[in-house]
Short mmCIF file of C-alpha atoms in Angstrom, two decimals:
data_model
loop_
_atom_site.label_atom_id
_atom_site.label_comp_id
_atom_site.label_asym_id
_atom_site.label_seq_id
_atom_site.Cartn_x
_atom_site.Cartn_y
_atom_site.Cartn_z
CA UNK A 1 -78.36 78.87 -84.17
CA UNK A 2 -79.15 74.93 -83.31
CA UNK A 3 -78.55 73.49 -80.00
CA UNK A 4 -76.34 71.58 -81.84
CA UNK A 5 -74.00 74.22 -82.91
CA UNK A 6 -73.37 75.46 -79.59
CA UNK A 7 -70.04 74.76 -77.98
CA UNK A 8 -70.20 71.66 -76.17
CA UNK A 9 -69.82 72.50 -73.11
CA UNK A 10 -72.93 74.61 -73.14
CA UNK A 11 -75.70 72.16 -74.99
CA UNK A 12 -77.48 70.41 -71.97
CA UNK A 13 -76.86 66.99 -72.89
CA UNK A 14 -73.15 67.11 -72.69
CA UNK A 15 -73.10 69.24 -70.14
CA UNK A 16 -75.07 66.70 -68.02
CA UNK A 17 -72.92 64.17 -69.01
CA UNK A 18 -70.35 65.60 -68.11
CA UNK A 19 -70.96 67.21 -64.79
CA UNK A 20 -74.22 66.06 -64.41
CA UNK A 21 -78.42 66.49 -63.99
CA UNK A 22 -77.57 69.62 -61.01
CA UNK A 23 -75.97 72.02 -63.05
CA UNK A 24 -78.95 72.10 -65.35
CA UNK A 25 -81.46 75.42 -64.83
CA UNK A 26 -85.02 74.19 -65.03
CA UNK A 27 -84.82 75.80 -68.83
CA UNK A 28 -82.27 73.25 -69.88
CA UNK A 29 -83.16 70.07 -68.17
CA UNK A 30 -86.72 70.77 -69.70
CA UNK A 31 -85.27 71.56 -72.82
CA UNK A 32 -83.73 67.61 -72.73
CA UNK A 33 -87.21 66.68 -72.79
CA UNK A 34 -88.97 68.60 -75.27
CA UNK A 35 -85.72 67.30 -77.27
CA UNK A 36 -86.79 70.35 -80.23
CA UNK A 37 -88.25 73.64 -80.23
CA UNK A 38 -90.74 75.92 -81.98
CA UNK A 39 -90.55 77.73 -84.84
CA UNK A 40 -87.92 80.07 -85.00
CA UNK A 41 -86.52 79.13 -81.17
CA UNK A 42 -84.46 76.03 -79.90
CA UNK A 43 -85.31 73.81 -77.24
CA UNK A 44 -84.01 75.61 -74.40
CA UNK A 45 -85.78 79.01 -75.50
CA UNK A 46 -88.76 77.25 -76.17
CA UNK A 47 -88.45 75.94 -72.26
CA UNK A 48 -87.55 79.24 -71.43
CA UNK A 49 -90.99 80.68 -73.05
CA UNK A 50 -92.68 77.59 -70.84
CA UNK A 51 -91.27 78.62 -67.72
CA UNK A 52 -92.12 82.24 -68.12
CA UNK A 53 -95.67 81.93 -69.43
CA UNK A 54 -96.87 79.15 -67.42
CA UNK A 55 -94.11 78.45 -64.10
CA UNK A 56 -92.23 78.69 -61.87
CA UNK A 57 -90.99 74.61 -63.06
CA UNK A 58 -93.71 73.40 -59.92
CA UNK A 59 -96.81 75.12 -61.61
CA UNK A 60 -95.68 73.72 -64.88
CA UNK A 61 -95.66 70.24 -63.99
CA UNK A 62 -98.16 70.04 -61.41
CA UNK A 63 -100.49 70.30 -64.79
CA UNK A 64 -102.59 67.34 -65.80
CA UNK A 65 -100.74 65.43 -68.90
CA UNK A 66 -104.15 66.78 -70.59
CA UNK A 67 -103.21 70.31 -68.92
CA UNK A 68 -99.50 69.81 -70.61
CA UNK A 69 -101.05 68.77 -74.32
CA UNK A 70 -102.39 72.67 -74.37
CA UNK A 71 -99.47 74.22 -73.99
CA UNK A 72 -97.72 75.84 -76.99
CA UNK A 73 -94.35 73.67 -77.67
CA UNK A 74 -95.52 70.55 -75.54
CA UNK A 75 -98.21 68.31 -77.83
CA UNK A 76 -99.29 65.04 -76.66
CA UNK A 77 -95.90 63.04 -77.18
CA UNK A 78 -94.09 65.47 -75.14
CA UNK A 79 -96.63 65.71 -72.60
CA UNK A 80 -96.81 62.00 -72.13
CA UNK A 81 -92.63 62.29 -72.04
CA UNK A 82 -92.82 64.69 -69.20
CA UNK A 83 -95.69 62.55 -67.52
CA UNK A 84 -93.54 59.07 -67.23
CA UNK A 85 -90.37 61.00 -66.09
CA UNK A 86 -92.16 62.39 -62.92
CA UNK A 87 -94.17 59.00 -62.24
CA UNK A 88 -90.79 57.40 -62.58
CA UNK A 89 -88.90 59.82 -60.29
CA UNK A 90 -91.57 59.30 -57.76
CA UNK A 91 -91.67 55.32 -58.31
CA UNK A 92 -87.93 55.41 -58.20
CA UNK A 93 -88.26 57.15 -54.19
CA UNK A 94 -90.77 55.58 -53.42
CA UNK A 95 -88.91 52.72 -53.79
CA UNK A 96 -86.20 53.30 -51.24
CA UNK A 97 -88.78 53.22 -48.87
CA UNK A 98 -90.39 50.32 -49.90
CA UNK A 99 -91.27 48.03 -46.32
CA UNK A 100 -88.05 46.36 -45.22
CA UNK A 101 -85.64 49.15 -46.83
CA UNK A 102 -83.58 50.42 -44.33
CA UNK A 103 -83.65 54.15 -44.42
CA UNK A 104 -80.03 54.81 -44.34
CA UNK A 105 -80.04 58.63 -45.79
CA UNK A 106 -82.50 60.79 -43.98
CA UNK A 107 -82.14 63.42 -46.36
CA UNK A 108 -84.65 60.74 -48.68
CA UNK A 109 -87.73 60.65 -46.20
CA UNK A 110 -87.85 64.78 -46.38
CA UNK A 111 -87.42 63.97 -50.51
CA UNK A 112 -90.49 61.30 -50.35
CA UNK A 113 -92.90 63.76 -48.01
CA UNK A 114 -92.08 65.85 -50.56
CA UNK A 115 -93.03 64.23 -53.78
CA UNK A 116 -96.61 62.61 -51.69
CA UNK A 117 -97.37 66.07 -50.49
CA UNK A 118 -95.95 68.79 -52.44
CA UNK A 119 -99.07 68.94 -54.93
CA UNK A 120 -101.78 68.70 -52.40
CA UNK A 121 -103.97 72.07 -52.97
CA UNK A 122 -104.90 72.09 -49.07
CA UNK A 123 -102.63 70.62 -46.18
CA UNK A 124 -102.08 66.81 -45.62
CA UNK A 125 -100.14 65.64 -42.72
CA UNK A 126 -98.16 62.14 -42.82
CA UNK A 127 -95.82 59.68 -41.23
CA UNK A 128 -93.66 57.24 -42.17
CA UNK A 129 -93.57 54.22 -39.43
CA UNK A 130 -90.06 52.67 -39.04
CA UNK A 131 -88.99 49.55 -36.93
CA UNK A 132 -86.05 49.13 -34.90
CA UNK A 133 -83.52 49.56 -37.60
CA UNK A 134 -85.33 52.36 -39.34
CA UNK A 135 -86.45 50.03 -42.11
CA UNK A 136 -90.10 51.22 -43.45
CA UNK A 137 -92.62 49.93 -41.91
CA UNK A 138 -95.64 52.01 -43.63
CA UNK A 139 -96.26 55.29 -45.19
CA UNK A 140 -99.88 56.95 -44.25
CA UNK A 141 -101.81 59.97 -44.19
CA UNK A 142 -103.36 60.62 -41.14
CA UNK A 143 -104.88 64.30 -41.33
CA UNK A 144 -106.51 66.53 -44.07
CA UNK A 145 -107.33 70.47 -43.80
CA UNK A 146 -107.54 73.38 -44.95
CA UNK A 147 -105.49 75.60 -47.24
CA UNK A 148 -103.59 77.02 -44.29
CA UNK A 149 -103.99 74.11 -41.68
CA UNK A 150 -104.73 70.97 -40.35
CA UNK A 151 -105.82 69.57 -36.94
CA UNK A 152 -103.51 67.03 -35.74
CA UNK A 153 -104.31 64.40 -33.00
CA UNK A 154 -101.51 62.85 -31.10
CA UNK A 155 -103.77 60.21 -30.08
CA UNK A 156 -104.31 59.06 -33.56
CA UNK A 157 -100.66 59.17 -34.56
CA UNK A 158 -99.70 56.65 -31.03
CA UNK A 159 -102.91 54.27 -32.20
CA UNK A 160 -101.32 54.49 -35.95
CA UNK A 161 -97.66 53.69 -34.51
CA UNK A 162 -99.13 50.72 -32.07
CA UNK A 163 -100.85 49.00 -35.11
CA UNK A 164 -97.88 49.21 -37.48
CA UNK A 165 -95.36 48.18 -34.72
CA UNK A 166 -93.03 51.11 -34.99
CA UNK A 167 -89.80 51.60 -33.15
CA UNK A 168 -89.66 55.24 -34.63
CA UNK A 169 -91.77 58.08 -36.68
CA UNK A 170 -91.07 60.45 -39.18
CA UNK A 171 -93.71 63.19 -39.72
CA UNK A 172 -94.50 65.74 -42.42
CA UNK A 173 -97.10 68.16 -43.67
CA UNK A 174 -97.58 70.65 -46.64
CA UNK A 175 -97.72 74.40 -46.56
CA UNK A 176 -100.08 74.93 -50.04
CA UNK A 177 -98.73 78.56 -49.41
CA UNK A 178 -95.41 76.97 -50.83
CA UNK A 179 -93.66 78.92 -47.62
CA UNK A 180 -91.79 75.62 -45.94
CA UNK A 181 -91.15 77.88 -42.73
CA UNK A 182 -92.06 76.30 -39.87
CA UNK A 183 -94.70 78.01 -37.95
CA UNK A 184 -95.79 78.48 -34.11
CA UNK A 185 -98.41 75.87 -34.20
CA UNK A 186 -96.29 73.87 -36.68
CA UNK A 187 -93.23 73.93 -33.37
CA UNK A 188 -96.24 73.12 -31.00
CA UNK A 189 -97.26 70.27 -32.29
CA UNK A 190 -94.38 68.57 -32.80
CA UNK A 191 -93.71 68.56 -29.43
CA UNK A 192 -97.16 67.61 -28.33
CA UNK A 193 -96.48 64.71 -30.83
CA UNK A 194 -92.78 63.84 -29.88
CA UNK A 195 -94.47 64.12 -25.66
CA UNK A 196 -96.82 61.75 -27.09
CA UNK A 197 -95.07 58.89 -28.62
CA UNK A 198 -92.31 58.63 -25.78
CA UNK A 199 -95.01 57.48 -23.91
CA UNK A 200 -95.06 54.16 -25.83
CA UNK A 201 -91.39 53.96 -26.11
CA UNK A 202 -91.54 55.60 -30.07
CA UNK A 203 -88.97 57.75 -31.23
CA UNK A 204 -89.86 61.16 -33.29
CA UNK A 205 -87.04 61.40 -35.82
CA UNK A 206 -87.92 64.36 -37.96
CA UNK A 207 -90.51 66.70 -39.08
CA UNK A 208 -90.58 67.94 -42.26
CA UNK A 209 -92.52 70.78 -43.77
CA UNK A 210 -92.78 70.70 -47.36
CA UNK A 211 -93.64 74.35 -49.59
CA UNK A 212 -91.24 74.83 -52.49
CA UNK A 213 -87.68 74.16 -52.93
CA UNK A 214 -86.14 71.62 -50.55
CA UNK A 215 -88.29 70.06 -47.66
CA UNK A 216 -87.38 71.92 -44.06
CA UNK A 217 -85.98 69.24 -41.53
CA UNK A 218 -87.28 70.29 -38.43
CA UNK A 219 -84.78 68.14 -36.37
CA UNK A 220 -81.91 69.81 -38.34
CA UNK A 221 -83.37 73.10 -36.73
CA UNK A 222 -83.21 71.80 -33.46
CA UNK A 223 -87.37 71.70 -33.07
CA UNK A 224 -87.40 68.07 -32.72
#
């Protein structure tokens, strides 16, 4: 049976229109993309084979558009389709924190460490400088590690908030284990950090940790 004979409230393109992109799995909102299927299987089974051979949805499409062109039931068009709607996504976040935006919905800085940091194969830790109405100021890297740490420097993070003028400082590093738990040494440091920047009058907002699913807020925890 077609996609298209299915009741309509159970083909993915109504049903996103209808109640919209969440209530997708990762089968059918991939499915809207490959837009057909294989041989012998529909769009969403042929997302469903994707998923299963070559996921979980992360591992899928952290692949190289070369990577994608491999795969059985992709092919160059629909790798290059899959390509533009992440760089989009990510253009599209990136630009609520363009310099001057005001960041209004906290929930977006843990959504933008998450799309700069998620793919990294060893840890990165970041900030995101703010000014006095928690408009962007700058977005920056400031440490690189290993797979299963990173040495931060407080004094590096104060010289980085002096320079850009900030008023406040969002943080945020990568667990390549894909475990967004915070740790020990993850706690520890974010109050050697938050210590660090009262000294110069600089707010610590938030800390996220980013692993898969949805970044951990460390100030939602109460660790901030």
């Amino acid at each position: 049976m077609h996609i298209r004979d299915w009741p309509a409230c159970e083909r993915p393109r109504e049903k996103l229109l209808s109640r919209g992109p969440s209530v997708l799995s990762d089968a059918e909102l991939l499915a809207i993309f490959l837009g057909s299927g294989t041989a012998g299987r529909d769009a969403v089974a042929t997302a469903r084979d994707l998923l299963q051979a070559h996921g979980p949805l992360r591992g899928l499409l952290d692949r190289s558009p070369q990577a994608l062109t491999e795969l059985a039931g992709i092919g160059p068009a629909r790798a290059c389709t899959l390509a533009a709607a992440l760089e989009l996504g990510q253009r599209h976040l990136a630009a609520q924190l363009e310099r001057g935006i005001t960041l209004s919905d906290p929930s977006a800085a843990g959504r933008y460490f998450a799309q700069r940091l998620r793919a990294q194969p060893r840890e990165v830790f970041a900030a995101l400088f703010l000014d006095t109405r928690h408009r962007a100021l700058g977005f920056e890297a400031l440490f690189h590690g290993s797979i299963d740490g990173a040495e931060v420097h407080p004094r590096v993070l104060v010289e980085r908030a002096l320079a850009q003028g900030a008023a406040a400082v969002i943080v945020g590093h990568n667990h390549p284990s894909g475990n967004p738990e915070p740790s020990a040494a993850d706690r520890a440091v974010t109050a050697r950090l938050k210590q660090a920047l009262a000294l110069i009058d600089v707010r610590l907002l938030d800390h996220f940790v980013i692993g898969d699913g949805a970044p951990v807020s460390m100030a939602a925890r109460g660790m901030v």
